[in-house]
CSV table of C-alpha atoms in Angstrom, one decimal:
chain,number,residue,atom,x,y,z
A,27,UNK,CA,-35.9,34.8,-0.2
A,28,UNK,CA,-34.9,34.5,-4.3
A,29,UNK,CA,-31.2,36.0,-3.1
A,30,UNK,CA,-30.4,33.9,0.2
A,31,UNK,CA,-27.4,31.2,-1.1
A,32,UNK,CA,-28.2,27.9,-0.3
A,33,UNK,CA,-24.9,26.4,0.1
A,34,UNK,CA,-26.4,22.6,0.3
A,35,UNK,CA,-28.0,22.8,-3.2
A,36,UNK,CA,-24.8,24.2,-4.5
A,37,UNK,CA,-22.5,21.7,-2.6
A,38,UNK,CA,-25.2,18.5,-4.1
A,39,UNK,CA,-24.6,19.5,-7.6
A,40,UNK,CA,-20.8,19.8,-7.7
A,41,UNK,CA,-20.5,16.4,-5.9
A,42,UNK,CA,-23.1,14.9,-8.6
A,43,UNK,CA,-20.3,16.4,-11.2
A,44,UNK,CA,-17.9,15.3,-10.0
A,45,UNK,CA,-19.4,11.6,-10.3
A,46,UNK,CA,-21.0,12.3,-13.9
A,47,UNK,CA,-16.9,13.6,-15.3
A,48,UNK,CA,-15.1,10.8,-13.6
A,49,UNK,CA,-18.1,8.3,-15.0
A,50,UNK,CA,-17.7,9.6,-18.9
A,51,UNK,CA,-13.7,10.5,-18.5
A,52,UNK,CA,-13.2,6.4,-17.0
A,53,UNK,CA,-15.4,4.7,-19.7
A,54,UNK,CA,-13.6,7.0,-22.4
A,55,UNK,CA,-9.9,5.8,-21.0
A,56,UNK,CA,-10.9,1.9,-21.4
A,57,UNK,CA,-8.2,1.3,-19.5
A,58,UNK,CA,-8.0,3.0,-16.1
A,59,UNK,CA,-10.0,3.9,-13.3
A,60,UNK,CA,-10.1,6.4,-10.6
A,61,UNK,CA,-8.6,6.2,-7.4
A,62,UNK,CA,-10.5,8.3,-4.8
A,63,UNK,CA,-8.7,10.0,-1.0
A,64,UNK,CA,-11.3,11.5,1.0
A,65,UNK,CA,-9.6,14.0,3.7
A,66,UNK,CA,-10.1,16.3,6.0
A,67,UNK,CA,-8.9,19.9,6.4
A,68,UNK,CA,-7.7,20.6,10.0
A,69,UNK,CA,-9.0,24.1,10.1
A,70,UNK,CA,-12.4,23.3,9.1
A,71,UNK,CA,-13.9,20.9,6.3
A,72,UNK,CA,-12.5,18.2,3.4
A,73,UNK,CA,-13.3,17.1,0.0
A,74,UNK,CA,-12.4,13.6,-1.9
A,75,UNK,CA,-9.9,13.9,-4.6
A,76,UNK,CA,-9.8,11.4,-7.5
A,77,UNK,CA,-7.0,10.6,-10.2
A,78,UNK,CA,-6.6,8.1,-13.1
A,79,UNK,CA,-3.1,7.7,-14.3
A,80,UNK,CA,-1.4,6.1,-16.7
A,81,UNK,CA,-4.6,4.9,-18.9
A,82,UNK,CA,-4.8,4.3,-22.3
A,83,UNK,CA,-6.4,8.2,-23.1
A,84,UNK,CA,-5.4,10.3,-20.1
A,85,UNK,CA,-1.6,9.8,-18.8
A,86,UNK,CA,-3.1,11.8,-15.5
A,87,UNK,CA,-6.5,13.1,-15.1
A,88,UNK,CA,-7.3,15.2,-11.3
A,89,UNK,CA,-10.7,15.7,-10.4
A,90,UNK,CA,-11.3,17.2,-6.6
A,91,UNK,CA,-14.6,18.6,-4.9
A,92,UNK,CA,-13.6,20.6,-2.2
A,93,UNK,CA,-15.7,21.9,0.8
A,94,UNK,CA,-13.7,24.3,3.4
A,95,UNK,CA,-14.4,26.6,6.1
A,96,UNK,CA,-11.6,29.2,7.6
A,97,UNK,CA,-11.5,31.9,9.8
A,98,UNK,CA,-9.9,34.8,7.3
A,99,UNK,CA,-9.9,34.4,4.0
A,100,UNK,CA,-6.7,34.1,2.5
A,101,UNK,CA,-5.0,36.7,0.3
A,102,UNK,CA,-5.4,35.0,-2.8
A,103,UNK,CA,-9.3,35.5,-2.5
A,104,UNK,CA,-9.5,39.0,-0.8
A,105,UNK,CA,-7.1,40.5,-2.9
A,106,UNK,CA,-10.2,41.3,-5.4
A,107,UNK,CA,-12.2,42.2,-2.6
A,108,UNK,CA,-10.0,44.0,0.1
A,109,UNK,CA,-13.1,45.0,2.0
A,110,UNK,CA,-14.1,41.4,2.7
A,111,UNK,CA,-10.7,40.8,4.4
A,112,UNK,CA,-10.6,39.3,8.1
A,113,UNK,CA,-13.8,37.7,6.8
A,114,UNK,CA,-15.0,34.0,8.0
A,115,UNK,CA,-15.4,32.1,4.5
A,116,UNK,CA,-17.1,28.6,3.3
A,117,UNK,CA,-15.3,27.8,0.1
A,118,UNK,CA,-16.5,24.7,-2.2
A,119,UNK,CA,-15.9,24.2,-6.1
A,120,UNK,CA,-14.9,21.1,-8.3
A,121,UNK,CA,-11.8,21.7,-10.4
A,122,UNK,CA,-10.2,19.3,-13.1
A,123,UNK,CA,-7.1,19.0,-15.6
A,124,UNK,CA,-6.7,16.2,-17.9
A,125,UNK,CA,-3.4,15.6,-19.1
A,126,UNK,CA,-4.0,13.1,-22.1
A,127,UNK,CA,-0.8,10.7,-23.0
A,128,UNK,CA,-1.3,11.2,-27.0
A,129,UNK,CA,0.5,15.1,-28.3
A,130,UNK,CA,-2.4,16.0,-30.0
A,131,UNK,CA,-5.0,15.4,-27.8
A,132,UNK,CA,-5.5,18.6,-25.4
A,133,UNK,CA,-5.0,19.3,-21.9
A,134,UNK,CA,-8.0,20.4,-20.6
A,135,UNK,CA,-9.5,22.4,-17.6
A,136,UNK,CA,-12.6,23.2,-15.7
A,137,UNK,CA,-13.3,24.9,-12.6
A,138,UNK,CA,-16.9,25.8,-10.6
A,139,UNK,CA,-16.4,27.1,-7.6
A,140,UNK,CA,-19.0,29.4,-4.8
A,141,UNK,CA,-17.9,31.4,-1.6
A,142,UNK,CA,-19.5,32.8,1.0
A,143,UNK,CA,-17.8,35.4,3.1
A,144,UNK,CA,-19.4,36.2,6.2
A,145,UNK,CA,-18.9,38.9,9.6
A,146,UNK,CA,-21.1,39.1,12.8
A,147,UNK,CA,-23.5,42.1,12.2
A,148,UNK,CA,-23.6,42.2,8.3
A,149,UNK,CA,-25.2,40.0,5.5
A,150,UNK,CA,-23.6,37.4,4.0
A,151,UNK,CA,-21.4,38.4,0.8
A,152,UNK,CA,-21.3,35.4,-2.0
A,153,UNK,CA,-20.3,34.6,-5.1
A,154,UNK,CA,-19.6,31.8,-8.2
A,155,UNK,CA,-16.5,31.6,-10.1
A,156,UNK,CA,-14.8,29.5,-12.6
A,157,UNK,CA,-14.7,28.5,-16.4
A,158,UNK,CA,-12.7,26.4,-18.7
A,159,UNK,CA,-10.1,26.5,-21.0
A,160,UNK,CA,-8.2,24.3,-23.5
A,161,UNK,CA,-4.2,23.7,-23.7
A,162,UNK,CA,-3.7,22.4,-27.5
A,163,UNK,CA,-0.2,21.1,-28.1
A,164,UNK,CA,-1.3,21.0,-32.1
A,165,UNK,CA,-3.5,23.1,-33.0
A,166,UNK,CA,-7.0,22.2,-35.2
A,167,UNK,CA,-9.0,24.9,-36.2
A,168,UNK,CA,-11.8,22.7,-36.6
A,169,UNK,CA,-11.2,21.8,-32.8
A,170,UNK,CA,-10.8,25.3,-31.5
A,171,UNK,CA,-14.2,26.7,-33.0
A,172,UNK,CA,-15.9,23.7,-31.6
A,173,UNK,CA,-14.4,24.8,-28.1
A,174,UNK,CA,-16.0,27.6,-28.3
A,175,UNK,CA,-19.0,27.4,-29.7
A,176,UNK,CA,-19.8,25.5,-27.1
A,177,UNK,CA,-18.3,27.7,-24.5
A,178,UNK,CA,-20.7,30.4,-26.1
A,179,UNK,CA,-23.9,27.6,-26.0
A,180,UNK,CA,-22.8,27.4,-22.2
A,181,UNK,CA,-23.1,31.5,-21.6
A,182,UNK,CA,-25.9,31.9,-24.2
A,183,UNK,CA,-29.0,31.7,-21.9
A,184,UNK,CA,-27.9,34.2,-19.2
A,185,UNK,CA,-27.6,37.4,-22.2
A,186,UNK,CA,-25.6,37.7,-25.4
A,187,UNK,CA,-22.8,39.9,-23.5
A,188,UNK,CA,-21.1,37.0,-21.2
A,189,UNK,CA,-19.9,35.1,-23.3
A,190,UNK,CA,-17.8,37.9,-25.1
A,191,UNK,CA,-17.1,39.6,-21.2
A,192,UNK,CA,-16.1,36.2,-19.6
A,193,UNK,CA,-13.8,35.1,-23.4
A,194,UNK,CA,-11.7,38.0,-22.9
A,195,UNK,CA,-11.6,37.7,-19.2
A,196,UNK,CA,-10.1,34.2,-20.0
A,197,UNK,CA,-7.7,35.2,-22.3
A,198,UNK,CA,-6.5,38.0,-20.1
A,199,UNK,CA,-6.3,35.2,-16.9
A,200,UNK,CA,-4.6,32.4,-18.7
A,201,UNK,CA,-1.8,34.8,-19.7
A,202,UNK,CA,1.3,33.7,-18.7
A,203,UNK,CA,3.0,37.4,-19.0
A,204,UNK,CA,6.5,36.9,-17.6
A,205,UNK,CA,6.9,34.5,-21.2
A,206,UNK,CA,4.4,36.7,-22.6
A,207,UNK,CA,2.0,34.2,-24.4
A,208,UNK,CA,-1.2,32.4,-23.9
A,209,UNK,CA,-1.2,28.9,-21.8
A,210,UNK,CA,-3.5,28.0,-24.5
A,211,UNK,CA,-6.6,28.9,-27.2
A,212,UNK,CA,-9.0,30.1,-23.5
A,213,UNK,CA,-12.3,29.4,-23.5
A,214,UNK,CA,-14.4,31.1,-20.6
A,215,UNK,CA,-13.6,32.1,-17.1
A,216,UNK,CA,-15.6,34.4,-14.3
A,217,UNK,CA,-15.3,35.5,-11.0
A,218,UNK,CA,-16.9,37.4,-8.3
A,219,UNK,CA,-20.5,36.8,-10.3
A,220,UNK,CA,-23.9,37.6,-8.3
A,221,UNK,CA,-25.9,38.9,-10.9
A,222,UNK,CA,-29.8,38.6,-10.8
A,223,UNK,CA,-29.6,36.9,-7.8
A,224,UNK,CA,-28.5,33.8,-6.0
A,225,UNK,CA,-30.6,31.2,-8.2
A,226,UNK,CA,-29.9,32.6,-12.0
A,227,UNK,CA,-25.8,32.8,-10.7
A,228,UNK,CA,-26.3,29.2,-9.6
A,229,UNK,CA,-27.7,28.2,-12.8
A,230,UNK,CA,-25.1,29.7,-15.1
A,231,UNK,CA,-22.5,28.1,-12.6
A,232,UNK,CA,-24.2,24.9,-13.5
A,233,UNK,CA,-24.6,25.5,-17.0
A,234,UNK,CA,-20.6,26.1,-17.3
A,235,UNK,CA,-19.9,22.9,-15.6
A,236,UNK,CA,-22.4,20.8,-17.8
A,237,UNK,CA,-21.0,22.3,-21.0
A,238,UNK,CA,-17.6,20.8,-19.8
A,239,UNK,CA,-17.9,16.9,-21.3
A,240,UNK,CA,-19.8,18.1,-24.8
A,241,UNK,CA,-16.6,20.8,-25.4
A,242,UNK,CA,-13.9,18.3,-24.7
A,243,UNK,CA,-15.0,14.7,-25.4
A,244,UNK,CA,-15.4,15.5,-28.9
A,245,UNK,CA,-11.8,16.7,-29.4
A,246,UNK,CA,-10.3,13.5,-27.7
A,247,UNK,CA,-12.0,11.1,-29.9
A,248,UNK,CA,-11.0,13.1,-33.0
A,249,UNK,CA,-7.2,13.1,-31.7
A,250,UNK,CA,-6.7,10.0,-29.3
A,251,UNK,CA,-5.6,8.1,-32.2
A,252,UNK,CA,-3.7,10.0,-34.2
A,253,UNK,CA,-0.3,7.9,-34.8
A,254,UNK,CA,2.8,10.5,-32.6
A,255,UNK,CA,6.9,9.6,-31.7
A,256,UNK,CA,9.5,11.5,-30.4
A,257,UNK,CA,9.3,14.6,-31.4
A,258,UNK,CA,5.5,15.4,-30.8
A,259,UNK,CA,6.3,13.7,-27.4
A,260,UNK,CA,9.2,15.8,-26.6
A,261,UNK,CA,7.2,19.2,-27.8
A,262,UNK,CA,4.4,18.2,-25.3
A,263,UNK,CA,6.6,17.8,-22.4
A,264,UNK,CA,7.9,21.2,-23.3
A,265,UNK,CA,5.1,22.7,-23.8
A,266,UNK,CA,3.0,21.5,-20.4
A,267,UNK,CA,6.0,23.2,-18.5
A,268,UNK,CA,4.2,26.2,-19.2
A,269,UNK,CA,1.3,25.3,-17.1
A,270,UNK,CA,3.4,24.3,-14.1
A,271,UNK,CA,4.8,27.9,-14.9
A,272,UNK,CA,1.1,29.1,-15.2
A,273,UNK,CA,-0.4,27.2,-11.9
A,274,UNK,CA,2.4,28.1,-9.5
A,275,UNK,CA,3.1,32.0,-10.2
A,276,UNK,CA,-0.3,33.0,-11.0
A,277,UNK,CA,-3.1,30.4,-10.6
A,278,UNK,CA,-6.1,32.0,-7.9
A,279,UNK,CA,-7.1,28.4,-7.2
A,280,UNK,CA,-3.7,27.3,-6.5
A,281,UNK,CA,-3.3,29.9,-4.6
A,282,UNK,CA,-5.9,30.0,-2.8
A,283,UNK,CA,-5.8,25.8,-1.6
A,284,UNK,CA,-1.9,26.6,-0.4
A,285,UNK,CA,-2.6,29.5,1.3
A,286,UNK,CA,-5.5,28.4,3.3
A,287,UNK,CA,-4.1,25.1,4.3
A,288,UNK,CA,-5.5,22.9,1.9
A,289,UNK,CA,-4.2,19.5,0.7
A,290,UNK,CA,-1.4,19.9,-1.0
A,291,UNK,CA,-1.2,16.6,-2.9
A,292,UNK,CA,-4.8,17.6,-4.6
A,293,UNK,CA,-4.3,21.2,-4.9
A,294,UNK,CA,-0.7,20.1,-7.3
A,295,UNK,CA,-2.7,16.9,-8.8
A,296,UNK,CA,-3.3,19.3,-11.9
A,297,UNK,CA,0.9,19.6,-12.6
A,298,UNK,CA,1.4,17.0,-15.7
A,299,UNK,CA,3.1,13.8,-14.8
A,300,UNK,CA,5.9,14.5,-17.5
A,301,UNK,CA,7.3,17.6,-18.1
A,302,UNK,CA,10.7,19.6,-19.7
A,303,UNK,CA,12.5,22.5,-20.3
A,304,UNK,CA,14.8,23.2,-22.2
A,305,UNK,CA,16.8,26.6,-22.5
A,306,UNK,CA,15.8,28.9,-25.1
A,307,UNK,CA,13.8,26.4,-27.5
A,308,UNK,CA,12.2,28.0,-30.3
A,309,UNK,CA,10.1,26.1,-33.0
A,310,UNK,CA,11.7,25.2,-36.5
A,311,UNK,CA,9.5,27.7,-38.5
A,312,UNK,CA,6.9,26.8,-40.7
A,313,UNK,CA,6.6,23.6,-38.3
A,314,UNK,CA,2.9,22.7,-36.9
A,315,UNK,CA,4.6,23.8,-33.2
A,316,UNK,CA,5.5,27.1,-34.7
A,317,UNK,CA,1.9,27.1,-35.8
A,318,UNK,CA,0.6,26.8,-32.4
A,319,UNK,CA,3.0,29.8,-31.5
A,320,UNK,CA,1.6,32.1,-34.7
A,321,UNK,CA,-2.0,30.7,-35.1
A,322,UNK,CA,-3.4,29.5,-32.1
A,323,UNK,CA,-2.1,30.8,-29.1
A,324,UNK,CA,-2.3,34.5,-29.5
A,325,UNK,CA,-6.2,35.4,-28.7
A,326,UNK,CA,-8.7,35.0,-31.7
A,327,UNK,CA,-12.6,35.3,-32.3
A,328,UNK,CA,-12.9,31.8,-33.5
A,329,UNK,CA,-16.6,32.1,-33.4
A,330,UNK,CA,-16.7,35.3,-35.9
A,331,UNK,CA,-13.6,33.7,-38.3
A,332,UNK,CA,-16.1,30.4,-38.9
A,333,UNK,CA,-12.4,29.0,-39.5
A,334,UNK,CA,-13.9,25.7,-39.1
């Protein structure tokens, strides 16, 4: 039947993604290589989590499959859906975060994930989720309309109103309200999506993580280059405290992995290796990091500006 999920098909392609990123991101690096831990999850499944650290691109790069099975799905994933609580579940998605060593190159993210929530007498209730975003340190408008261009190529073939639904959905979710500012310039993210059936919701999922390397491997060979000292280095540590501040209080994913007795050293391999804080900093104005505060970081229709 066109709607039954077929959890094997799904699972095939996110491990083939997983291979293709790590493939690209090593050959870009030139100078590290993935390590790869397979586990197991006592309550039911496993994954294989790979980093690359301290290469000559990407200071840390995390990229995990995961493939669990539980009994009750954890809060963090019912709390959307309260009447699928006390659910059995089969959770599996790829996630990754790039933390690149030069300031001006990006942090980056991208997450595909399906679930299938399941009770003895009633059909099976699934779904996809995911997205990706972009954390900019220095902003480049000719580098955030390429982001999303190619975040709108990625919705573009499933109808003209995602990719407008699933931007603001990002910029809403990558809000870290209690500083009350953007982690970064968004992208796209979804959740809970089973329109027009199983096989169209599988093929946007796998359009979203195909558009993943043609958005952000651009960007770093534009950037990896670019000459940086002290003070961009100093700004970047600041700034990636904000997405430890993001990924611990508010991430669903994070969430999620703690809560249902994941591991924890892959669920936290997206925290930057390097990070500061420091007590009421605020930008020397007219500086490009008070550009990133004024120009980049509050939402923007980069796409409709044609600031590039």
């Amino acid at each position: 039947m066109p709607n039954t999920p077929d959890s094997p098909a799904v699972k095939h392609y996110l491990l083939g993604l997983q291979d293709r990123i790590c493939h690209v991101l090593r050959e870009t690096d030139g100078g590290a290589d993935f390590i790869e831990d397979v586990w197991e999850r006592p309550g039911g499944g496993g994954g294989r989590t790979r980093v690359m650290q301290q290469g000559a691109v990407f200071e840390q790069c995390g990229i995990n499959f995961s493939h669990v099975f539980g009994e009750r799905l954890p809060p963090s994933a019912s709390a959307h859906r309260p009447e699928l609580a006390g659910r059995r579940f089969e959770a599996m998605g790829v996630s990754l975060v790039s933390h690149p060593l030069n300031p001006y190159v990006p942090s980056s993210h991208l997450n595909v994930r399906f679930f299938i929530a399941e009770q003895d007498g009633a059909a099976p209730v699934w779904w996809f989720g995911g997205g990706f975003d972009l954390t900019p340190y220095y902003g480049f408008d000719e580098d955030a309309v390429h982001w999303h261009r190619n975040a709108q190529a990625a919705c573009a073939p499933f109808g003209a109103d995602l990719h407008p639904r699933f931007k603001q959905w990002c910029d809403e979710y990558f809000f870290i309200r209690h500083r009350q500012e953007a982690r970064g310039i968004g992208g796209i993210f979804f959740d809970d999506f089973d329109q027009g059936g199983f096989a169209h919701s599988f093929a946007l999922l796998q359009s979203v993580g195909d558009h993943y390397l043609p958005g952000y491997l651009p960007i770093v060979e534009r950037r990896w280059a670019t000459t940086w000292g002290d003070r961009e280095r100093a700004f970047q540590t600041y700034r990636r405290g904000r997405y430890v501040e993001f990924n611990l209080v508010y991430d669903r994913g994070t969430l999620f992995g703690l809560q249902s007795g994941g591991r924890t050293e892959s669920i936290l391999v997206s925290m930057p290796p390097e990070v500061s804080w420091r007590y009421d900093y605020r930008p020397e104005p007219g500086s490009p990091e008070a550009e990133l505060y004024a120009r980049f970081l509050p939402p923007r229709d980069w796409l409709d500006e044609q600031t590039g």
